[in-house]
Amino acid sequence: MKVPIEVEDERDDEATAVEPDEVEAQEGADEPEVSDDADATGEGDELTPEEERARVEAAIRAGEEAAEKELAADAGKIRAERDELQKKLAAVEDQIEGAKKEAADAKDRLVRLQADWDNYRRRTAAERVAERERAAEKLVCDLLPVIDDLERALDHAGATESADTQMQQFVEGVSAVHAKMLAVLAKEGVEPIDPTGQPFEPLSHQAVGRVEDTDAYDETVAQVYQKGYRMGDKVIRTAMVTVTYGGPKRPADEAPADEGADAEKGAPEEAAEQTK
């Protein structure tokens, strides 16, 4: 049998048993509470002016350091942007210099091409003129023997006296043909060289003989066997002449006067000077 009293004692013990956490909570509740204000005031009383000034200075320094760091970061960004812009500017300047150089080269090539074109145009024009002159000169040179034959025929007819009217008319007709041919050649700048009585000029005269003449100046053309011809400033055929010798020397002051009076002699001398 169980004894009721003992059971009741065990129940009382269980009822009176207290957990440790509950004991600590109770002990904490029994302790007096301390407010935060009391803690704050407990750490120290009011700050002294020196401490307050030190705290203000520390706050200022901290603000200045933060501002310096922020300014340094901004300055770094600005420098990076500046460097990038400088690189772009340098690249653009290089492009500009390259474009200027290309423009200068193109201008130089244009000037050279223009000069080459002008030279080519003048050269081709001169060549065309020279070609025409050579063609005309060849034709004139081919016609000169015909003119010589006409002049010989006229000289022979003049030396022969004839009362035949038809013969005289024939001679007049040949003379008219001769005059027309000379007129046509004159339009092309062709003129005869007939230096009888003039000083001998080696550039336009060809000496085929010498004749002694003490009355005439030395080196004077005594007779023309064949007329010469000049086309412009060029002698296309020299005159075949005989030259005197044995006479007095020609005065130096008369040579220019003779050359100025003789247009046919002046032109060959100018041509000779141009050739020199």
Short mmCIF file of C-alpha atoms in Angstrom, two decimals:
data_model
loop_
_atom_site.label_atom_id
_atom_site.label_comp_id
_atom_site.label_asym_id
_atom_site.label_seq_id
_atom_site.Cartn_x
_atom_site.Cartn_y
_atom_site.Cartn_z
CA MET A 1 0.00 0.00 0.00
CA LYS A 2 1.06 3.53 -0.74
CA VAL A 3 1.09 6.10 1.94
CA PRO A 4 -0.85 9.19 0.89
CA ILE A 5 1.24 11.54 2.93
CA GLU A 6 4.41 10.76 1.03
CA VAL A 7 2.78 11.35 -2.25
CA GLU A 8 1.70 14.74 -1.20
CA ASP A 9 5.25 15.59 -0.09
CA GLU A 10 6.69 14.71 -3.50
CA ARG A 11 4.10 16.84 -5.20
CA ASP A 12 5.00 19.71 -2.92
CA ASP A 13 8.66 19.32 -3.82
CA GLU A 14 7.89 19.36 -7.53
CA ALA A 15 5.71 22.36 -7.08
CA THR A 16 8.36 24.17 -5.13
CA ALA A 17 11.13 23.33 -7.62
CA VAL A 18 12.24 26.48 -9.61
CA GLU A 19 14.09 26.55 -12.87
CA PRO A 20 17.53 28.38 -12.99
CA ASP A 21 16.35 30.77 -15.73
CA GLU A 22 13.46 31.83 -13.69
CA VAL A 23 15.75 32.43 -10.72
CA GLU A 24 18.02 34.66 -12.81
CA ALA A 25 15.06 36.57 -14.13
CA GLN A 26 13.82 37.11 -10.66
CA GLU A 27 17.21 38.23 -9.49
CA GLY A 28 17.41 40.66 -12.37
CA ALA A 29 14.03 42.01 -11.55
CA ASP A 30 15.06 42.49 -7.98
CA GLU A 31 18.10 44.56 -9.00
CA PRO A 32 17.48 48.30 -9.33
CA GLU A 33 17.31 49.67 -12.95
CA VAL A 34 19.84 52.26 -14.07
CA SER A 35 18.75 54.76 -16.76
CA ASP A 36 20.79 55.67 -19.84
CA ASP A 37 20.96 59.22 -18.68
CA ALA A 38 22.58 58.07 -15.52
CA ASP A 39 25.13 56.09 -17.56
CA ALA A 40 25.86 59.06 -19.80
CA THR A 41 26.31 61.31 -16.85
CA GLY A 42 28.23 58.61 -15.07
CA GLU A 43 30.98 58.50 -17.73
CA GLY A 44 31.90 62.07 -17.06
CA ASP A 45 30.51 65.36 -16.21
CA GLU A 46 30.32 68.34 -18.67
CA LEU A 47 33.11 68.73 -21.37
CA THR A 48 35.73 71.35 -20.76
CA PRO A 49 36.27 74.08 -23.38
CA GLU A 50 39.55 72.52 -24.43
CA GLU A 51 37.93 69.14 -25.00
CA GLU A 52 35.05 70.70 -26.88
CA ARG A 53 37.49 72.71 -29.03
CA ALA A 54 39.52 69.55 -29.67
CA ARG A 55 36.40 67.73 -30.73
CA VAL A 56 35.44 70.59 -33.06
CA GLU A 57 38.92 70.69 -34.55
CA ALA A 58 38.85 66.93 -35.03
CA ALA A 59 35.48 67.20 -36.76
CA ILE A 60 36.82 70.00 -38.97
CA ARG A 61 39.91 67.98 -39.85
CA ALA A 62 37.76 64.99 -40.66
CA GLY A 63 35.57 67.16 -42.87
CA GLU A 64 38.58 68.68 -44.57
CA GLU A 65 40.12 65.28 -45.19
CA ALA A 66 36.86 64.01 -46.64
CA ALA A 67 36.60 67.11 -48.84
CA GLU A 68 40.23 66.71 -49.95
CA LYS A 69 39.61 63.09 -50.86
CA GLU A 70 36.49 64.05 -52.77
CA LEU A 71 38.33 66.89 -54.53
CA ALA A 72 41.24 64.58 -55.34
CA ALA A 73 38.84 62.08 -56.86
CA ASP A 74 37.15 64.81 -58.91
CA ALA A 75 40.54 66.17 -59.96
CA GLY A 76 41.61 62.69 -61.07
CA LYS A 77 38.48 62.35 -63.16
CA ILE A 78 39.04 65.79 -64.67
CA ARG A 79 42.69 64.96 -65.45
CA ALA A 80 41.63 61.72 -67.08
CA GLU A 81 39.06 63.58 -69.19
CA ARG A 82 41.68 66.23 -70.02
CA ASP A 83 44.19 63.58 -71.10
CA GLU A 84 41.56 61.92 -73.25
CA LEU A 85 40.66 65.24 -74.86
CA GLN A 86 44.34 66.00 -75.42
CA LYS A 87 44.76 62.65 -77.15
CA LYS A 88 41.76 63.35 -79.34
CA LEU A 89 43.07 66.86 -80.05
CA ALA A 90 46.49 65.49 -80.97
CA ALA A 91 44.86 62.97 -83.30
CA VAL A 92 42.80 65.74 -84.92
CA GLU A 93 45.91 67.93 -85.27
CA ASP A 94 47.72 65.05 -86.95
CA GLN A 95 44.80 64.66 -89.32
CA ILE A 96 44.83 68.40 -90.03
CA GLU A 97 48.57 68.36 -90.70
CA GLY A 98 48.14 65.36 -92.97
CA ALA A 99 45.33 67.11 -94.83
CA LYS A 100 47.45 70.26 -95.18
CA LYS A 101 50.34 68.22 -96.53
CA GLU A 102 48.09 66.44 -98.99
CA ALA A 103 46.64 69.78 -100.08
CA ALA A 104 50.14 71.23 -100.55
CA ASP A 105 51.21 68.17 -102.54
CA ALA A 106 48.09 68.38 -104.68
CA LYS A 107 48.70 72.09 -105.29
CA ASP A 108 52.32 71.40 -106.23
CA ARG A 109 51.24 68.65 -108.62
CA LEU A 110 48.64 70.99 -110.11
CA VAL A 111 51.24 73.71 -110.66
CA ARG A 112 53.62 71.22 -112.24
CA LEU A 113 50.89 69.79 -114.44
CA GLN A 114 49.85 73.29 -115.48
CA ALA A 115 53.46 74.16 -116.33
CA ASP A 116 53.87 70.90 -118.24
CA TRP A 117 50.66 71.57 -120.11
CA ASP A 118 51.75 75.11 -121.00
CA ASN A 119 55.13 73.84 -122.18
CA TYR A 120 53.47 71.08 -124.18
CA ARG A 121 51.04 73.53 -125.75
CA ARG A 122 53.80 75.96 -126.72
CA ARG A 123 56.00 73.15 -127.96
CA THR A 124 53.26 71.60 -130.07
CA ALA A 125 52.31 75.03 -131.45
CA ALA A 126 55.94 75.70 -132.33
CA GLU A 127 56.22 72.25 -133.88
CA ARG A 128 53.10 72.82 -135.98
CA VAL A 129 54.44 76.18 -137.16
CA ALA A 130 57.83 74.64 -137.89
CA GLU A 131 56.15 71.78 -139.74
CA ARG A 132 54.18 74.20 -141.88
CA GLU A 133 57.30 76.22 -142.51
CA ARG A 134 59.24 73.12 -143.49
CA ALA A 135 56.48 72.03 -145.83
CA ALA A 136 56.29 75.51 -147.37
CA GLU A 137 60.08 75.69 -147.51
CA LYS A 138 60.28 72.40 -149.37
CA LEU A 139 57.69 73.59 -151.89
CA VAL A 140 59.50 76.92 -152.36
CA CYS A 141 62.85 75.18 -152.79
CA ASP A 142 61.27 72.98 -155.48
CA LEU A 143 59.92 76.06 -157.27
CA LEU A 144 63.17 78.05 -157.21
CA PRO A 145 64.72 76.21 -160.22
CA VAL A 146 61.57 77.02 -162.21
CA ILE A 147 61.96 80.71 -161.34
CA ASP A 148 65.63 80.51 -162.34
CA ASP A 149 64.64 79.10 -165.73
CA LEU A 150 62.07 81.84 -166.25
CA GLU A 151 64.65 84.50 -165.38
CA ARG A 152 67.19 82.96 -167.78
CA ALA A 153 64.56 82.91 -170.52
CA LEU A 154 63.71 86.55 -169.87
CA ASP A 155 67.38 87.54 -169.84
CA HIS A 156 67.94 85.70 -173.13
CA ALA A 157 64.86 87.31 -174.69
CA GLY A 158 66.02 90.73 -173.55
CA ALA A 159 69.44 90.21 -175.03
CA THR A 160 67.95 89.14 -178.36
CA GLU A 161 66.41 91.96 -180.37
CA SER A 162 63.39 90.83 -182.29
CA ALA A 163 60.75 92.79 -184.18
CA ASP A 164 58.29 89.91 -183.98
CA THR A 165 55.20 91.14 -182.13
CA GLN A 166 54.13 87.68 -181.09
CA MET A 167 57.57 87.03 -179.62
CA GLN A 168 57.38 90.24 -177.61
CA GLN A 169 53.93 89.30 -176.33
CA PHE A 170 55.24 85.89 -175.37
CA VAL A 171 58.11 87.46 -173.44
CA GLU A 172 55.71 89.82 -171.70
CA GLY A 173 53.50 86.87 -170.76
CA VAL A 174 56.48 84.97 -169.29
CA SER A 175 57.50 88.10 -167.39
CA ALA A 176 53.97 88.40 -165.97
CA VAL A 177 54.05 84.76 -164.86
CA HIS A 178 57.43 85.36 -163.23
CA ALA A 179 56.11 88.42 -161.40
CA LYS A 180 53.02 86.52 -160.16
CA MET A 181 55.16 83.69 -158.84
CA LEU A 182 57.37 86.13 -156.97
CA ALA A 183 54.26 87.84 -155.57
CA VAL A 184 52.86 84.50 -154.34
CA LEU A 185 56.19 83.64 -152.73
CA ALA A 186 56.36 87.10 -151.16
CA LYS A 187 53.06 86.38 -149.38
CA GLU A 188 54.80 83.41 -147.74
CA GLY A 189 57.68 85.63 -146.64
CA VAL A 190 60.03 84.64 -149.46
CA GLU A 191 62.26 87.33 -150.92
CA PRO A 192 65.20 87.13 -153.33
CA ILE A 193 68.80 87.90 -152.41
CA ASP A 194 70.52 89.90 -155.18
CA PRO A 195 73.70 91.33 -153.58
CA THR A 196 75.36 92.90 -156.62
CA GLY A 197 77.72 95.69 -155.48
CA GLN A 198 77.24 94.83 -151.80
CA PRO A 199 79.82 93.57 -149.31
CA PHE A 200 80.33 89.83 -149.36
CA GLU A 201 78.42 88.07 -146.60
CA PRO A 202 79.42 84.45 -146.02
CA LEU A 203 76.13 83.57 -144.31
CA SER A 204 73.99 84.44 -147.35
CA HIS A 205 76.50 84.45 -150.24
CA GLN A 206 78.42 81.64 -151.84
CA ALA A 207 81.61 82.72 -153.63
CA VAL A 208 82.18 80.74 -156.82
CA GLY A 209 84.99 82.93 -158.17
CA ARG A 210 87.15 85.98 -157.65
CA VAL A 211 87.60 88.99 -159.93
CA GLU A 212 90.39 91.52 -159.62
CA ASP A 213 89.07 95.06 -159.43
CA THR A 214 91.20 97.85 -158.08
CA ASP A 215 88.38 100.39 -158.23
CA ALA A 216 85.90 98.51 -156.05
CA TYR A 217 86.33 97.80 -152.38
CA ASP A 218 87.88 94.49 -151.52
CA GLU A 219 85.42 91.65 -150.84
CA THR A 220 82.60 93.21 -152.87
CA VAL A 221 80.10 91.17 -154.87
CA ALA A 222 80.93 91.76 -158.53
CA GLN A 223 78.40 89.50 -160.23
CA VAL A 224 75.49 87.24 -159.24
CA TYR A 225 75.33 83.94 -161.08
CA GLN A 226 72.30 82.70 -159.21
CA LYS A 227 70.04 84.63 -156.87
CA GLY A 228 69.62 83.50 -153.31
CA TYR A 229 66.35 83.41 -151.39
CA ARG A 230 65.38 84.09 -147.82
CA MET A 231 62.20 82.82 -146.15
CA GLY A 232 61.52 84.91 -143.10
CA ASP A 233 64.79 85.08 -141.18
CA LYS A 234 66.14 81.88 -142.69
CA VAL A 235 68.28 81.73 -145.82
CA ILE A 236 66.88 78.81 -147.82
CA ARG A 237 69.36 79.25 -150.66
CA THR A 238 72.58 81.25 -150.77
CA ALA A 239 73.39 83.48 -153.72
CA MET A 240 76.17 82.26 -156.02
CA VAL A 241 78.47 85.27 -156.60
CA THR A 242 81.93 86.37 -157.66
CA VAL A 243 83.92 88.54 -155.28
CA THR A 244 86.41 91.31 -156.05
CA TYR A 245 89.90 91.54 -154.71
CA GLY A 246 92.88 93.84 -155.09
CA GLY A 247 90.94 96.99 -154.22
CA PRO A 248 91.10 99.18 -151.14
CA LYS A 249 89.84 97.93 -147.86
CA ARG A 250 86.30 98.90 -147.01
CA PRO A 251 86.17 101.58 -144.30
CA ALA A 252 84.79 100.38 -140.99
CA ASP A 253 82.33 103.29 -140.78
CA GLU A 254 80.78 102.42 -144.16
CA ALA A 255 79.93 98.85 -143.30
CA PRO A 256 77.01 99.75 -141.01
CA ALA A 257 75.69 102.28 -143.52
CA ASP A 258 75.70 99.70 -146.27
CA GLU A 259 74.03 97.18 -143.99
CA GLY A 260 71.35 99.69 -142.99
CA ALA A 261 70.68 100.60 -146.64
CA ASP A 262 70.50 96.97 -147.66
CA ALA A 263 67.55 95.27 -146.02
CA GLU A 264 68.43 91.95 -147.58
CA LYS A 265 71.82 91.91 -145.88
CA GLY A 266 70.53 93.05 -142.51
CA ALA A 267 68.20 90.09 -142.07
CA PRO A 268 70.91 87.40 -142.53
CA GLU A 269 73.09 89.13 -139.96
CA GLU A 270 70.23 89.11 -137.44
CA ALA A 271 69.65 85.44 -138.18
CA ALA A 272 73.37 84.80 -137.67
CA GLU A 273 73.29 86.58 -134.31
CA GLN A 274 70.30 84.50 -133.23
CA THR A 275 72.11 81.35 -134.32
CA LYS A 276 75.13 82.33 -132.26
#
